[in-house]
């Protein structure tokens, strides 16, 4: 009789904890938004143009963060995606004279190939993803520097730049459309498909997943390829927005992307991921960057405040991990 009485009493408590952890990222977002809205009201923070500018600046980070959500959910890490961004941007810029379809397809293929190499070393050879992707970062960066000769490659194809970065549909940036499309795709894959469930299971408990018939190695390969594909897309969008490609593209995005994913509630230890939270985390990073610029802070001060906000936000959103430990 005691067991019957105690079991129902614990269930609501667990449900409340999950709901609080899910809502916390949105509370953090609202607090930061209100803070900047009040303090920067006279500097145009709430103007439609500025809000769309935040979305535009956040788009590539958001797209890369969707891919990283899958990687971290599978208990892996990818440090090479920033290098893939640059290589894909350079690839599309070099091949545009042969047509948009060929250039974009080749760029995505290059990204997928990089992800496939990462995935094969992790799933077949058994090398930790941290080491594999760290080594691949050097290789990819070297290739990009070599084929460009450290020069910027200009892009003058107006159709390409409109579709992949510079265009607007009325007041809405085409980059915002890309961001929403990838967010929906990522959310559906992670929450509504067997693949997403297997990603979370593989990251949560590898042994149990294997006994359940899940091919964990194949799942890890797939998430690394998917992440590389989205990094390649981000590189294409960078090229379209900036109307040029350079070997340095994406080199400062590592902290932003991983911070967005972790702030959004995805576990560093695998088994828990949320694309919706990741998007909110990316928007938080975009708001912080935009707000600090409007405040007139120099780059050194921005780095300090950004770091403080990241640590504070991560501490709040990852509190449930300390409780589990």
Coordinates of C-alpha atoms in Angstrom, one line a residue:
X1 CA 0.0 0.0 0.0
X2 CA 2.9 2.4 0.7
X3 CA 4.2 2.0 -2.8
X4 CA 0.9 2.8 -4.3
X5 CA 0.6 6.0 -2.2
X6 CA 4.2 7.3 -2.8
X7 CA 4.3 6.7 -6.6
X8 CA 1.7 9.3 -7.5
X9 CA 3.1 11.9 -5.1
X10 CA 6.5 11.9 -7.0
X11 CA 5.1 12.2 -10.5
X12 CA 3.8 15.8 -10.3
X13 CA 7.1 16.9 -8.8
X14 CA 9.0 15.6 -11.8
X15 CA 6.6 17.2 -14.2
X16 CA 6.9 20.6 -12.5
X17 CA 10.7 20.4 -12.7
X18 CA 10.6 19.6 -16.4
X19 CA 8.2 22.5 -17.0
X20 CA 10.4 24.9 -15.1
X21 CA 13.6 24.0 -17.0
X22 CA 11.7 24.3 -20.2
X23 CA 10.4 27.7 -19.4
X24 CA 13.5 29.2 -17.9
X25 CA 15.2 30.0 -21.2
X26 CA 12.1 32.0 -22.3
X27 CA 12.2 33.9 -18.9
X28 CA 15.9 34.7 -19.5
X29 CA 15.0 35.9 -23.0
X30 CA 12.2 38.1 -21.7
X31 CA 14.3 39.6 -19.0
X32 CA 17.2 40.5 -21.4
X33 CA 14.7 41.9 -23.9
X34 CA 13.0 44.1 -21.3
X35 CA 16.3 45.3 -20.0
X36 CA 17.5 46.5 -23.5
X37 CA 14.0 47.8 -24.4
X38 CA 14.0 50.1 -21.4
X39 CA 17.7 51.2 -21.3
X40 CA 18.0 51.6 -25.1
X41 CA 14.5 52.8 -25.9
X42 CA 15.9 56.2 -27.0
X43 CA 18.5 54.6 -29.2
X44 CA 15.9 52.7 -31.3
X45 CA 16.3 49.2 -29.9
X46 CA 12.6 48.5 -30.4
X47 CA 12.4 49.9 -33.9
X48 CA 11.3 47.3 -36.6
X49 CA 14.5 47.9 -38.6
X50 CA 16.7 47.2 -35.6
X51 CA 14.8 44.0 -34.6
X52 CA 15.0 42.7 -38.1
X53 CA 18.7 43.6 -38.0
X54 CA 19.1 41.4 -34.9
X55 CA 17.3 38.5 -36.8
X56 CA 19.5 39.1 -39.8
X57 CA 22.7 39.0 -37.8
X58 CA 21.6 35.9 -35.9
X59 CA 20.5 33.9 -38.9
X60 CA 23.8 32.1 -39.6
X61 CA 24.5 31.5 -35.9
X62 CA 21.0 30.0 -35.5
X63 CA 21.4 27.7 -38.5
X64 CA 24.7 26.4 -37.3
X65 CA 23.3 26.0 -33.8
X66 CA 20.5 23.8 -35.1
X67 CA 23.2 21.4 -36.4
X68 CA 25.2 21.6 -33.1
X69 CA 22.0 20.7 -31.2
X70 CA 21.9 17.3 -32.9
X71 CA 25.7 16.8 -32.3
X72 CA 25.6 17.6 -28.6
X73 CA 22.3 15.7 -28.1
X74 CA 24.2 12.6 -29.4
X75 CA 27.0 13.3 -26.8
X76 CA 29.5 14.4 -29.5
X77 CA 31.2 17.7 -30.3
X78 CA 32.2 19.3 -33.6
X79 CA 34.9 22.0 -33.6
X80 CA 35.4 22.0 -37.4
X81 CA 32.1 23.6 -38.4
X82 CA 33.6 27.1 -38.5
X83 CA 36.3 26.0 -40.9
X84 CA 33.6 24.3 -43.0
X85 CA 31.7 27.7 -43.2
X86 CA 34.8 29.4 -44.8
X87 CA 35.5 26.5 -47.2
X88 CA 31.9 26.3 -48.4
X89 CA 31.7 30.1 -48.9
X90 CA 34.9 30.1 -50.9
X91 CA 33.7 27.1 -52.9
X92 CA 30.4 28.7 -53.9
X93 CA 32.2 32.0 -54.8
X94 CA 34.7 30.2 -57.0
X95 CA 32.1 28.2 -58.8
X96 CA 29.4 30.8 -59.3
X97 CA 30.6 31.6 -62.9
X98 CA 29.4 28.0 -63.8
X99 CA 25.9 28.6 -62.4
X100 CA 24.1 29.0 -59.1
X101 CA 22.9 25.4 -59.0
X102 CA 26.4 24.0 -59.6
X103 CA 28.0 26.3 -57.1
X104 CA 25.5 25.8 -54.3
X105 CA 25.4 22.0 -54.9
X106 CA 29.2 21.7 -54.9
X107 CA 29.4 23.9 -51.7
X108 CA 26.9 21.7 -49.9
X109 CA 28.7 18.6 -51.1
X110 CA 32.0 19.8 -49.8
X111 CA 30.4 20.4 -46.4
X112 CA 28.8 17.0 -46.4
X113 CA 32.2 15.4 -47.3
X114 CA 33.9 17.1 -44.4
X115 CA 31.1 15.8 -42.1
X116 CA 31.4 12.3 -43.6
X117 CA 35.1 12.2 -42.9
X118 CA 34.5 13.4 -39.3
X119 CA 31.7 10.8 -38.9
X120 CA 33.7 7.9 -40.2
X121 CA 36.7 8.5 -38.0
X122 CA 34.3 8.8 -35.0
X123 CA 32.0 5.9 -35.7
X124 CA 34.3 3.4 -37.5
X125 CA 37.8 4.2 -36.1
X126 CA 36.6 5.1 -32.7
X127 CA 38.6 8.4 -32.3
X128 CA 36.9 10.9 -30.0
X129 CA 35.0 13.6 -32.0
X130 CA 36.8 16.4 -30.1
X131 CA 40.2 15.2 -31.5
X132 CA 38.9 14.3 -35.0
X133 CA 37.2 17.7 -35.6
X134 CA 40.1 19.6 -34.0
X135 CA 42.4 18.0 -36.6
X136 CA 40.0 18.6 -39.4
X137 CA 39.8 22.3 -38.5
X138 CA 43.5 22.6 -39.3
X139 CA 43.2 20.7 -42.5
X140 CA 40.1 22.5 -43.8
X141 CA 41.5 25.9 -42.8
X142 CA 44.8 25.1 -44.6
X143 CA 42.9 24.1 -47.8
X144 CA 40.8 27.3 -47.7
X145 CA 43.8 29.5 -47.2
X146 CA 45.7 27.7 -50.0
X147 CA 43.0 27.9 -52.7
X148 CA 42.3 31.6 -52.0
X149 CA 45.8 32.7 -51.6
X150 CA 44.5 34.7 -48.6
X151 CA 42.5 36.9 -50.9
X152 CA 38.9 37.9 -50.8
X153 CA 36.8 36.5 -53.6
X154 CA 34.1 39.0 -54.7
X155 CA 30.6 37.9 -55.8
X156 CA 28.6 40.0 -58.3
X157 CA 25.8 37.6 -59.1
X158 CA 22.7 39.5 -58.0
X159 CA 20.3 36.6 -58.2
X160 CA 22.5 34.5 -55.9
X161 CA 23.0 37.3 -53.4
X162 CA 19.3 38.0 -53.2
X163 CA 18.3 34.4 -52.6
X164 CA 21.2 33.6 -50.2
X165 CA 21.6 36.6 -48.0
X166 CA 21.0 40.1 -49.3
X167 CA 17.4 39.9 -50.4
X168 CA 14.3 41.2 -48.6
X169 CA 10.6 40.2 -48.9
X170 CA 9.2 43.6 -47.9
X171 CA 10.4 44.2 -44.3
X172 CA 11.5 40.6 -43.9
X173 CA 15.0 39.6 -44.6
X174 CA 15.6 36.5 -46.7
X175 CA 18.0 35.4 -44.0
X176 CA 15.2 35.3 -41.5
X177 CA 13.2 33.1 -43.9
X178 CA 16.1 30.7 -44.1
X179 CA 16.5 30.7 -40.3
X180 CA 12.8 29.8 -39.7
X181 CA 12.9 27.1 -42.4
X182 CA 15.9 25.4 -40.9
X183 CA 14.5 25.8 -37.3
X184 CA 11.3 24.0 -38.4
X185 CA 13.2 21.3 -40.2
X186 CA 15.4 20.7 -37.1
X187 CA 12.5 20.7 -34.7
X188 CA 10.5 18.2 -36.8
X189 CA 13.6 15.9 -37.2
X190 CA 14.5 15.9 -33.5
X191 CA 11.0 15.7 -32.0
X192 CA 8.7 14.0 -34.6
X193 CA 10.9 11.4 -36.3
X194 CA 12.5 8.1 -35.3
X195 CA 15.9 9.6 -36.2
X196 CA 15.5 12.3 -33.6
X197 CA 14.5 9.8 -30.9
X198 CA 17.5 7.7 -31.7
X199 CA 19.8 10.7 -31.5
X200 CA 18.5 11.5 -28.0
X201 CA 18.7 7.8 -27.0
X202 CA 22.2 7.4 -28.3
X203 CA 23.4 10.5 -26.4
X204 CA 21.5 9.7 -23.2
X205 CA 22.7 6.1 -22.7
X206 CA 24.8 4.5 -25.4
X207 CA 24.7 1.0 -24.0
X208 CA 20.9 1.0 -23.5
X209 CA 20.5 2.4 -27.1
X210 CA 22.7 -0.4 -28.5
X211 CA 20.6 -3.1 -26.6
X212 CA 17.5 -1.4 -28.0
X213 CA 18.8 -2.1 -31.6
X214 CA 19.9 1.5 -32.3
X215 CA 23.0 1.6 -34.5
X216 CA 24.7 4.3 -32.4
X217 CA 27.8 4.6 -34.7
X218 CA 25.6 5.3 -37.7
X219 CA 23.6 7.9 -35.7
X220 CA 26.8 9.7 -34.7
X221 CA 27.9 9.7 -38.4
X222 CA 24.6 11.1 -39.5
X223 CA 24.6 14.0 -37.0
X224 CA 28.1 15.0 -37.9
X225 CA 27.2 15.1 -41.6
X226 CA 24.0 17.0 -40.8
X227 CA 25.9 19.5 -38.8
X228 CA 28.5 20.0 -41.6
X229 CA 25.7 20.5 -44.1
X230 CA 24.2 23.3 -42.1
X231 CA 27.6 24.8 -41.6
X232 CA 28.0 24.7 -45.4
X233 CA 24.6 26.4 -45.8
X234 CA 25.7 29.1 -43.3
X235 CA 28.8 29.6 -45.4
X236 CA 26.7 30.1 -48.5
X237 CA 24.5 32.6 -46.7
X238 CA 27.6 34.5 -45.4
X239 CA 28.9 34.7 -49.0
X240 CA 25.5 36.0 -50.2
X241 CA 25.1 38.5 -47.5
X242 CA 28.6 39.9 -47.7
X243 CA 28.8 39.5 -51.5
X244 CA 32.2 38.0 -51.1
X245 CA 34.0 35.0 -49.6
X246 CA 37.1 34.9 -47.4
X247 CA 39.0 32.3 -45.5
X248 CA 38.3 34.0 -42.2
X249 CA 34.5 33.6 -42.4
X250 CA 33.0 31.9 -39.4
X251 CA 36.2 31.9 -37.4
X252 CA 34.6 33.8 -34.5
X253 CA 31.3 31.8 -34.4
X254 CA 32.4 28.9 -32.3
X255 CA 31.7 30.5 -28.9
X256 CA 28.4 32.0 -30.2
X257 CA 27.0 28.8 -31.6
X258 CA 27.9 26.5 -28.7
X259 CA 26.7 29.2 -26.2
X260 CA 23.4 29.5 -28.0
X261 CA 22.9 25.7 -27.9
X262 CA 23.8 25.3 -24.2
X263 CA 21.8 28.4 -23.1
X264 CA 18.9 27.0 -25.0
X265 CA 18.8 23.9 -22.8
X266 CA 20.7 21.2 -24.7
X267 CA 22.9 19.1 -22.5
X268 CA 26.6 19.0 -23.0
X269 CA 26.5 15.4 -21.9
X270 CA 24.0 14.2 -24.5
X271 CA 20.5 12.9 -24.3
X272 CA 18.7 16.2 -24.1
X273 CA 18.2 18.7 -26.9
X274 CA 15.7 21.3 -28.0
X275 CA 15.8 23.2 -31.3
X276 CA 13.2 25.7 -30.0
X277 CA 15.4 26.5 -27.0
X278 CA 18.5 26.7 -29.3
X279 CA 16.7 29.4 -31.4
X280 CA 15.9 31.4 -28.4
X281 CA 19.5 31.0 -27.2
X282 CA 20.7 32.3 -30.5
X283 CA 18.4 35.3 -30.4
X284 CA 19.6 36.0 -26.9
X285 CA 23.2 36.2 -28.2
X286 CA 22.0 38.4 -31.1
X287 CA 20.2 40.8 -28.7
X288 CA 23.2 41.0 -26.4
X289 CA 25.5 41.8 -29.3
X290 CA 23.1 44.4 -30.7
X291 CA 22.4 46.0 -27.3
X292 CA 26.1 46.3 -26.4
X293 CA 26.8 48.0 -29.7
X294 CA 23.9 50.5 -29.2
X295 CA 25.3 51.2 -25.7
X296 CA 28.5 52.4 -27.4
X297 CA 30.8 49.8 -25.8
X298 CA 34.1 49.1 -27.5
X299 CA 35.0 45.6 -28.6
X300 CA 36.9 44.8 -25.4
X301 CA 34.0 45.8 -23.2
X302 CA 31.6 43.8 -25.4
X303 CA 33.7 40.7 -24.9
X304 CA 33.6 41.1 -21.1
X305 CA 29.9 41.7 -20.9
X306 CA 29.1 38.9 -23.4
X307 CA 31.1 36.5 -21.4
X308 CA 29.4 37.4 -18.2
X309 CA 25.9 37.1 -19.7
X310 CA 26.8 33.7 -21.2
X311 CA 28.1 32.4 -17.9
X312 CA 25.0 33.7 -16.1
X313 CA 22.5 32.3 -18.6
X314 CA 24.2 28.9 -18.8
X315 CA 24.3 28.7 -15.0
X316 CA 20.5 29.3 -14.9
X317 CA 19.6 27.0 -17.7
X318 CA 21.8 24.1 -16.7
X319 CA 20.8 24.2 -13.1
X320 CA 18.9 20.9 -13.5
X321 CA 22.2 19.1 -14.3
X322 CA 23.6 19.9 -10.9
X323 CA 20.5 18.6 -9.3
X324 CA 20.8 15.4 -11.3
X325 CA 24.4 15.0 -10.2

